[in-house]
Amino acid sequence: MKKAEINTLEIGKKAPAFTLPCDNGEQVRLKDYRGRKLVLYFYPRDDTSGCTLQAHTFTAYLPDFTAKNTEIVGVSADSPQSHDKFKAKHKLAIKLASDESHAMLKKYGVWVEKNMYGRKYMGIERTSFLLDEKGIIRQIWHKVKVKGHVEEVLASVASL
């Protein structure tokens, strides 16, 4: 198994461009968010306990983010159809983008080798990025713990 690409993204650098399919048959592109702040959060899998809690919390705080000119996009390797089911089941209001090819996940350095019970495999490291109105990375959270994370992101948005 190949190791993930080394994450060279840093605060103050321009975020890599992307175009991904998302729920409801739409596409999401970085350039669509010019003039608005963007929280890109990467999560391992639809409909698992931690990912569901994170999506619910982002949805609950969506009006607070919107008031601060900030959009939320969750990204996983699940299919757009999986995202549609996940959103419908849990009444989620955030956009969910799909990177089944892992190309964007690799660009953002979140497709990494993981180890569970001695078994090594490739997967998504739960990570969030806060981008400013020009697509510049202003904050990165690696190995995110779900509880309290959304509130921390919202506080960072407020300080920009």
mmCIF file with all atom_site columns, C-alpha atoms in Angstrom:
data_model
loop_
_atom_site.group_PDB
_atom_site.id
_atom_site.type_symbol
_atom_site.label_atom_id
_atom_site.label_alt_id
_atom_site.label_comp_id
_atom_site.label_asym_id
_atom_site.label_entity_id
_atom_site.label_seq_id
_atom_site.pdbx_PDB_ins_code
_atom_site.Cartn_x
_atom_site.Cartn_y
_atom_site.Cartn_z
_atom_site.occupancy
_atom_site.B_iso_or_equiv
_atom_site.pdbx_formal_charge
_atom_site.auth_seq_id
_atom_site.auth_comp_id
_atom_site.auth_asym_id
_atom_site.auth_atom_id
_atom_site.pdbx_PDB_model_num
ATOM 1   C CA . MET A 1 1   ? 0.000   0.000  0.000  1.00 0.00 ? 1   MET A CA 1
ATOM 2   C CA . LYS A 1 2   ? 1.319   3.419  -0.923 1.00 0.00 ? 2   LYS A CA 1
ATOM 3   C CA . LYS A 1 3   ? 1.701   6.095  1.704  1.00 0.00 ? 3   LYS A CA 1
ATOM 4   C CA . ALA A 1 4   ? -0.412  9.220  1.289  1.00 0.00 ? 4   ALA A CA 1
ATOM 5   C CA . GLU A 1 5   ? 1.131   12.249 -0.321 1.00 0.00 ? 5   GLU A CA 1
ATOM 6   C CA . ILE A 1 6   ? 2.803   14.568 2.160  1.00 0.00 ? 6   ILE A CA 1
ATOM 7   C CA . ASN A 1 7   ? 0.484   17.398 3.121  1.00 0.00 ? 7   ASN A CA 1
ATOM 8   C CA . THR A 1 8   ? 2.197   20.616 2.039  1.00 0.00 ? 8   THR A CA 1
ATOM 9   C CA . LEU A 1 9   ? -0.815  22.814 2.668  1.00 0.00 ? 9   LEU A CA 1
ATOM 10  C CA . GLU A 1 10  ? -0.133  25.550 5.160  1.00 0.00 ? 10  GLU A CA 1
ATOM 11  C CA . ILE A 1 11  ? -1.925  28.496 6.673  1.00 0.00 ? 11  ILE A CA 1
ATOM 12  C CA . GLY A 1 12  ? -1.533  31.486 4.358  1.00 0.00 ? 12  GLY A CA 1
ATOM 13  C CA . LYS A 1 13  ? -1.319  29.375 1.175  1.00 0.00 ? 13  LYS A CA 1
ATOM 14  C CA . LYS A 1 14  ? -3.946  29.192 -1.546 1.00 0.00 ? 14  LYS A CA 1
ATOM 15  C CA . ALA A 1 15  ? -6.215  26.162 -1.253 1.00 0.00 ? 15  ALA A CA 1
ATOM 16  C CA . PRO A 1 16  ? -6.075  23.690 -4.172 1.00 0.00 ? 16  PRO A CA 1
ATOM 17  C CA . ALA A 1 17  ? -8.882  24.101 -6.690 1.00 0.00 ? 17  ALA A CA 1
ATOM 18  C CA . PHE A 1 18  ? -11.452 21.340 -6.974 1.00 0.00 ? 18  PHE A CA 1
ATOM 19  C CA . THR A 1 19  ? -14.661 20.364 -8.728 1.00 0.00 ? 19  THR A CA 1
ATOM 20  C CA . LEU A 1 20  ? -16.642 17.543 -7.151 1.00 0.00 ? 20  LEU A CA 1
ATOM 21  C CA . PRO A 1 21  ? -20.095 16.039 -7.525 1.00 0.00 ? 21  PRO A CA 1
ATOM 22  C CA . CYS A 1 22  ? -22.274 16.539 -4.502 1.00 0.00 ? 22  CYS A CA 1
ATOM 23  C CA . ASP A 1 23  ? -25.699 15.692 -3.219 1.00 0.00 ? 23  ASP A CA 1
ATOM 24  C CA . ASN A 1 24  ? -28.795 16.502 -5.307 1.00 0.00 ? 24  ASN A CA 1
ATOM 25  C CA . GLY A 1 25  ? -26.877 15.989 -8.558 1.00 0.00 ? 25  GLY A CA 1
ATOM 26  C CA . GLU A 1 26  ? -25.058 19.310 -8.241 1.00 0.00 ? 26  GLU A CA 1
ATOM 27  C CA . GLN A 1 27  ? -21.355 20.091 -8.499 1.00 0.00 ? 27  GLN A CA 1
ATOM 28  C CA . VAL A 1 28  ? -19.291 22.039 -6.022 1.00 0.00 ? 28  VAL A CA 1
ATOM 29  C CA . ARG A 1 29  ? -16.193 24.026 -7.032 1.00 0.00 ? 29  ARG A CA 1
ATOM 30  C CA . LEU A 1 30  ? -13.811 26.084 -4.958 1.00 0.00 ? 30  LEU A CA 1
ATOM 31  C CA . LYS A 1 31  ? -14.228 29.074 -7.258 1.00 0.00 ? 31  LYS A CA 1
ATOM 32  C CA . ASP A 1 32  ? -17.980 29.103 -6.486 1.00 0.00 ? 32  ASP A CA 1
ATOM 33  C CA . TYR A 1 33  ? -17.117 30.388 -3.004 1.00 0.00 ? 33  TYR A CA 1
ATOM 34  C CA . ARG A 1 34  ? -15.087 33.478 -3.938 1.00 0.00 ? 34  ARG A CA 1
ATOM 35  C CA . GLY A 1 35  ? -16.252 36.348 -1.774 1.00 0.00 ? 35  GLY A CA 1
ATOM 36  C CA . ARG A 1 36  ? -17.390 34.014 1.013  1.00 0.00 ? 36  ARG A CA 1
ATOM 37  C CA . LYS A 1 37  ? -15.518 32.079 3.659  1.00 0.00 ? 37  LYS A CA 1
ATOM 38  C CA . LEU A 1 38  ? -15.598 28.295 3.329  1.00 0.00 ? 38  LEU A CA 1
ATOM 39  C CA . VAL A 1 39  ? -15.246 25.518 5.860  1.00 0.00 ? 39  VAL A CA 1
ATOM 40  C CA . LEU A 1 40  ? -14.163 22.321 4.134  1.00 0.00 ? 40  LEU A CA 1
ATOM 41  C CA . TYR A 1 41  ? -14.424 19.404 6.479  1.00 0.00 ? 41  TYR A CA 1
ATOM 42  C CA . PHE A 1 42  ? -13.254 15.935 5.549  1.00 0.00 ? 42  PHE A CA 1
ATOM 43  C CA . TYR A 1 43  ? -14.882 12.966 7.217  1.00 0.00 ? 43  TYR A CA 1
ATOM 44  C CA . PRO A 1 44  ? -14.417 9.190  6.880  1.00 0.00 ? 44  PRO A CA 1
ATOM 45  C CA . ARG A 1 45  ? -17.872 7.827  6.054  1.00 0.00 ? 45  ARG A CA 1
ATOM 46  C CA . ASP A 1 46  ? -21.574 8.649  5.808  1.00 0.00 ? 46  ASP A CA 1
ATOM 47  C CA . ASP A 1 47  ? -23.906 7.414  8.521  1.00 0.00 ? 47  ASP A CA 1
ATOM 48  C CA . THR A 1 48  ? -21.313 6.422  11.113 1.00 0.00 ? 48  THR A CA 1
ATOM 49  C CA . SER A 1 49  ? -21.674 7.743  14.651 1.00 0.00 ? 49  SER A CA 1
ATOM 50  C CA . GLY A 1 50  ? -18.893 10.362 14.648 1.00 0.00 ? 50  GLY A CA 1
ATOM 51  C CA . CYS A 1 51  ? -19.594 11.541 11.111 1.00 0.00 ? 51  CYS A CA 1
ATOM 52  C CA . THR A 1 52  ? -23.320 11.802 11.811 1.00 0.00 ? 52  THR A CA 1
ATOM 53  C CA . LEU A 1 53  ? -22.718 13.832 14.983 1.00 0.00 ? 53  LEU A CA 1
ATOM 54  C CA . GLN A 1 54  ? -20.354 16.157 13.111 1.00 0.00 ? 54  GLN A CA 1
ATOM 55  C CA . ALA A 1 55  ? -22.839 16.681 10.250 1.00 0.00 ? 55  ALA A CA 1
ATOM 56  C CA . HIS A 1 56  ? -25.715 17.287 12.703 1.00 0.00 ? 56  HIS A CA 1
ATOM 57  C CA . THR A 1 57  ? -23.639 19.843 14.595 1.00 0.00 ? 57  THR A CA 1
ATOM 58  C CA . PHE A 1 58  ? -22.602 21.716 11.438 1.00 0.00 ? 58  PHE A CA 1
ATOM 59  C CA . THR A 1 59  ? -26.271 21.729 10.394 1.00 0.00 ? 59  THR A CA 1
ATOM 60  C CA . ALA A 1 60  ? -27.360 23.047 13.802 1.00 0.00 ? 60  ALA A CA 1
ATOM 61  C CA . TYR A 1 61  ? -24.849 25.904 13.601 1.00 0.00 ? 61  TYR A CA 1
ATOM 62  C CA . LEU A 1 62  ? -25.429 26.632 9.902  1.00 0.00 ? 62  LEU A CA 1
ATOM 63  C CA . PRO A 1 63  ? -27.401 29.858 10.581 1.00 0.00 ? 63  PRO A CA 1
ATOM 64  C CA . ASP A 1 64  ? -24.471 31.147 12.691 1.00 0.00 ? 64  ASP A CA 1
ATOM 65  C CA . PHE A 1 65  ? -22.002 30.379 9.897  1.00 0.00 ? 65  PHE A CA 1
ATOM 66  C CA . THR A 1 66  ? -24.312 31.899 7.270  1.00 0.00 ? 66  THR A CA 1
ATOM 67  C CA . ALA A 1 67  ? -24.548 35.096 9.348  1.00 0.00 ? 67  ALA A CA 1
ATOM 68  C CA . LYS A 1 68  ? -20.747 35.288 9.124  1.00 0.00 ? 68  LYS A CA 1
ATOM 69  C CA . ASN A 1 69  ? -20.734 34.873 5.299  1.00 0.00 ? 69  ASN A CA 1
ATOM 70  C CA . THR A 1 70  ? -19.429 31.319 5.631  1.00 0.00 ? 70  THR A CA 1
ATOM 71  C CA . GLU A 1 71  ? -20.430 28.174 3.751  1.00 0.00 ? 71  GLU A CA 1
ATOM 72  C CA . ILE A 1 72  ? -19.918 24.573 4.918  1.00 0.00 ? 72  ILE A CA 1
ATOM 73  C CA . VAL A 1 73  ? -18.995 21.653 2.640  1.00 0.00 ? 73  VAL A CA 1
ATOM 74  C CA . GLY A 1 74  ? -18.346 18.145 3.945  1.00 0.00 ? 74  GLY A CA 1
ATOM 75  C CA . VAL A 1 75  ? -16.203 15.847 1.786  1.00 0.00 ? 75  VAL A CA 1
ATOM 76  C CA . SER A 1 76  ? -15.849 12.070 1.877  1.00 0.00 ? 76  SER A CA 1
ATOM 77  C CA . ALA A 1 77  ? -15.173 9.260  -0.583 1.00 0.00 ? 77  ALA A CA 1
ATOM 78  C CA . ASP A 1 78  ? -18.809 8.135  -0.411 1.00 0.00 ? 78  ASP A CA 1
ATOM 79  C CA . SER A 1 79  ? -20.903 8.409  -3.569 1.00 0.00 ? 79  SER A CA 1
ATOM 80  C CA . PRO A 1 80  ? -23.318 11.299 -4.194 1.00 0.00 ? 80  PRO A CA 1
ATOM 81  C CA . GLN A 1 81  ? -26.160 8.766  -3.835 1.00 0.00 ? 81  GLN A CA 1
ATOM 82  C CA . SER A 1 82  ? -24.855 7.812  -0.392 1.00 0.00 ? 82  SER A CA 1
ATOM 83  C CA . HIS A 1 83  ? -24.774 11.511 0.518  1.00 0.00 ? 83  HIS A CA 1
ATOM 84  C CA . ASP A 1 84  ? -28.392 11.932 -0.639 1.00 0.00 ? 84  ASP A CA 1
ATOM 85  C CA . LYS A 1 85  ? -29.529 9.062  1.612  1.00 0.00 ? 85  LYS A CA 1
ATOM 86  C CA . PHE A 1 86  ? -27.422 10.321 4.543  1.00 0.00 ? 86  PHE A CA 1
ATOM 87  C CA . LYS A 1 87  ? -28.842 13.853 4.223  1.00 0.00 ? 87  LYS A CA 1
ATOM 88  C CA . ALA A 1 88  ? -32.436 12.650 3.908  1.00 0.00 ? 88  ALA A CA 1
ATOM 89  C CA . LYS A 1 89  ? -32.172 10.222 6.827  1.00 0.00 ? 89  LYS A CA 1
ATOM 90  C CA . HIS A 1 90  ? -30.685 12.832 9.181  1.00 0.00 ? 90  HIS A CA 1
ATOM 91  C CA . LYS A 1 91  ? -32.303 16.012 7.761  1.00 0.00 ? 91  LYS A CA 1
ATOM 92  C CA . LEU A 1 92  ? -28.913 17.604 7.088  1.00 0.00 ? 92  LEU A CA 1
ATOM 93  C CA . ALA A 1 93  ? -28.754 21.105 5.561  1.00 0.00 ? 93  ALA A CA 1
ATOM 94  C CA . ILE A 1 94  ? -25.059 21.232 4.625  1.00 0.00 ? 94  ILE A CA 1
ATOM 95  C CA . LYS A 1 95  ? -23.543 20.333 1.249  1.00 0.00 ? 95  LYS A CA 1
ATOM 96  C CA . LEU A 1 96  ? -21.764 16.997 0.993  1.00 0.00 ? 96  LEU A CA 1
ATOM 97  C CA . ALA A 1 97  ? -19.256 16.472 -1.816 1.00 0.00 ? 97  ALA A CA 1
ATOM 98  C CA . SER A 1 98  ? -17.998 13.158 -3.145 1.00 0.00 ? 98  SER A CA 1
ATOM 99  C CA . ASP A 1 99  ? -14.396 12.308 -4.038 1.00 0.00 ? 99  ASP A CA 1
ATOM 100 C CA . GLU A 1 100 ? -14.584 8.646  -4.999 1.00 0.00 ? 100 GLU A CA 1
ATOM 101 C CA . SER A 1 101 ? -11.310 8.938  -6.972 1.00 0.00 ? 101 SER A CA 1
ATOM 102 C CA . HIS A 1 102 ? -9.484  10.351 -3.894 1.00 0.00 ? 102 HIS A CA 1
ATOM 103 C CA . ALA A 1 103 ? -7.786  13.002 -6.094 1.00 0.00 ? 103 ALA A CA 1
ATOM 104 C CA . MET A 1 104 ? -8.938  15.971 -4.003 1.00 0.00 ? 104 MET A CA 1
ATOM 105 C CA . LEU A 1 105 ? -8.449  14.061 -0.753 1.00 0.00 ? 105 LEU A CA 1
ATOM 106 C CA . LYS A 1 106 ? -4.801  13.538 -1.756 1.00 0.00 ? 106 LYS A CA 1
ATOM 107 C CA . LYS A 1 107 ? -4.347  17.200 -2.746 1.00 0.00 ? 107 LYS A CA 1
ATOM 108 C CA . TYR A 1 108 ? -5.547  18.233 0.698  1.00 0.00 ? 108 TYR A CA 1
ATOM 109 C CA . GLY A 1 109 ? -3.372  15.612 2.406  1.00 0.00 ? 109 GLY A CA 1
ATOM 110 C CA . VAL A 1 110 ? -6.231  13.852 4.152  1.00 0.00 ? 110 VAL A CA 1
ATOM 111 C CA . TRP A 1 111 ? -6.035  10.470 2.344  1.00 0.00 ? 111 TRP A CA 1
ATOM 112 C CA . VAL A 1 112 ? -3.644  8.718  4.714  1.00 0.00 ? 112 VAL A CA 1
ATOM 113 C CA . GLU A 1 113 ? -2.531  5.327  5.897  1.00 0.00 ? 113 GLU A CA 1
ATOM 114 C CA . LYS A 1 114 ? -4.508  4.326  8.975  1.00 0.00 ? 114 LYS A CA 1
ATOM 115 C CA . ASN A 1 115 ? -4.059  1.490  11.420 1.00 0.00 ? 115 ASN A CA 1
ATOM 116 C CA . MET A 1 116 ? -6.904  -0.241 13.247 1.00 0.00 ? 116 MET A CA 1
ATOM 117 C CA . TYR A 1 117 ? -6.326  -3.340 15.338 1.00 0.00 ? 117 TYR A CA 1
ATOM 118 C CA . GLY A 1 118 ? -3.023  -3.916 13.556 1.00 0.00 ? 118 GLY A CA 1
ATOM 119 C CA . ARG A 1 119 ? -4.577  -3.738 10.086 1.00 0.00 ? 119 ARG A CA 1
ATOM 120 C CA . LYS A 1 120 ? -3.228  -0.981 7.825  1.00 0.00 ? 120 LYS A CA 1
ATOM 121 C CA . TYR A 1 121 ? -5.456  0.626  5.228  1.00 0.00 ? 121 TYR A CA 1
ATOM 122 C CA . MET A 1 122 ? -5.957  3.928  3.399  1.00 0.00 ? 122 MET A CA 1
ATOM 123 C CA . GLY A 1 123 ? -8.677  6.265  4.610  1.00 0.00 ? 123 GLY A CA 1
ATOM 124 C CA . ILE A 1 124 ? -9.664  9.826  5.385  1.00 0.00 ? 124 ILE A CA 1
ATOM 125 C CA . GLU A 1 125 ? -8.143  11.587 8.379  1.00 0.00 ? 125 GLU A CA 1
ATOM 126 C CA . ARG A 1 126 ? -10.856 13.761 9.905  1.00 0.00 ? 126 ARG A CA 1
ATOM 127 C CA . THR A 1 127 ? -9.578  17.254 9.059  1.00 0.00 ? 127 THR A CA 1
ATOM 128 C CA . SER A 1 128 ? -11.096 20.723 8.612  1.00 0.00 ? 128 SER A CA 1
ATOM 129 C CA . PHE A 1 129 ? -9.893  23.754 6.677  1.00 0.00 ? 129 PHE A CA 1
ATOM 130 C CA . LEU A 1 130 ? -11.100 27.331 7.022  1.00 0.00 ? 130 LEU A CA 1
ATOM 131 C CA . LEU A 1 131 ? -10.640 29.333 3.814  1.00 0.00 ? 131 LEU A CA 1
ATOM 132 C CA . ASP A 1 132 ? -11.087 33.082 3.525  1.00 0.00 ? 132 ASP A CA 1
ATOM 133 C CA . GLU A 1 133 ? -12.987 34.943 0.799  1.00 0.00 ? 133 GLU A CA 1
ATOM 134 C CA . LYS A 1 134 ? -10.012 34.643 -1.579 1.00 0.00 ? 134 LYS A CA 1
ATOM 135 C CA . GLY A 1 135 ? -9.502  30.886 -1.065 1.00 0.00 ? 135 GLY A CA 1
ATOM 136 C CA . ILE A 1 136 ? -6.520  31.316 1.264  1.00 0.00 ? 136 ILE A CA 1
ATOM 137 C CA . ILE A 1 137 ? -6.165  28.761 4.063  1.00 0.00 ? 137 ILE A CA 1
ATOM 138 C CA . ARG A 1 138 ? -6.622  30.549 7.403  1.00 0.00 ? 138 ARG A CA 1
ATOM 139 C CA . GLN A 1 139 ? -6.866  27.561 9.752  1.00 0.00 ? 139 GLN A CA 1
ATOM 140 C CA . ILE A 1 140 ? -6.300  23.798 9.621  1.00 0.00 ? 140 ILE A CA 1
ATOM 141 C CA . TRP A 1 141 ? -7.494  21.276 12.185 1.00 0.00 ? 141 TRP A CA 1
ATOM 142 C CA . HIS A 1 142 ? -5.882  17.822 11.884 1.00 0.00 ? 142 HIS A CA 1
ATOM 143 C CA . LYS A 1 143 ? -7.116  14.611 13.554 1.00 0.00 ? 143 LYS A CA 1
ATOM 144 C CA . VAL A 1 144 ? -10.322 16.327 14.616 1.00 0.00 ? 144 VAL A CA 1
ATOM 145 C CA . LYS A 1 145 ? -12.197 15.158 17.680 1.00 0.00 ? 145 LYS A CA 1
ATOM 146 C CA . VAL A 1 146 ? -15.877 15.739 16.889 1.00 0.00 ? 146 VAL A CA 1
ATOM 147 C CA . LYS A 1 147 ? -17.089 16.985 20.261 1.00 0.00 ? 147 LYS A CA 1
ATOM 148 C CA . GLY A 1 148 ? -16.645 20.776 20.456 1.00 0.00 ? 148 GLY A CA 1
ATOM 149 C CA . HIS A 1 149 ? -15.032 21.028 17.005 1.00 0.00 ? 149 HIS A CA 1
ATOM 150 C CA . VAL A 1 150 ? -17.810 22.912 15.224 1.00 0.00 ? 150 VAL A CA 1
ATOM 151 C CA . GLU A 1 151 ? -17.903 25.508 18.002 1.00 0.00 ? 151 GLU A CA 1
ATOM 152 C CA . GLU A 1 152 ? -14.119 25.942 17.686 1.00 0.00 ? 152 GLU A CA 1
ATOM 153 C CA . VAL A 1 153 ? -14.447 26.421 13.913 1.00 0.00 ? 153 VAL A CA 1
ATOM 154 C CA . LEU A 1 154 ? -17.222 28.984 14.413 1.00 0.00 ? 154 LEU A CA 1
ATOM 155 C CA . ALA A 1 155 ? -15.039 30.916 16.872 1.00 0.00 ? 155 ALA A CA 1
ATOM 156 C CA . SER A 1 156 ? -12.236 30.982 14.297 1.00 0.00 ? 156 SER A CA 1
ATOM 157 C CA . VAL A 1 157 ? -14.621 32.239 11.609 1.00 0.00 ? 157 VAL A CA 1
ATOM 158 C CA . ALA A 1 158 ? -15.718 35.033 13.940 1.00 0.00 ? 158 ALA A CA 1
ATOM 159 C CA . SER A 1 159 ? -12.099 36.081 14.497 1.00 0.00 ? 159 SER A CA 1
ATOM 160 C CA . LEU A 1 160 ? -11.333 36.477 10.749 1.00 0.00 ? 160 LEU A CA 1
#
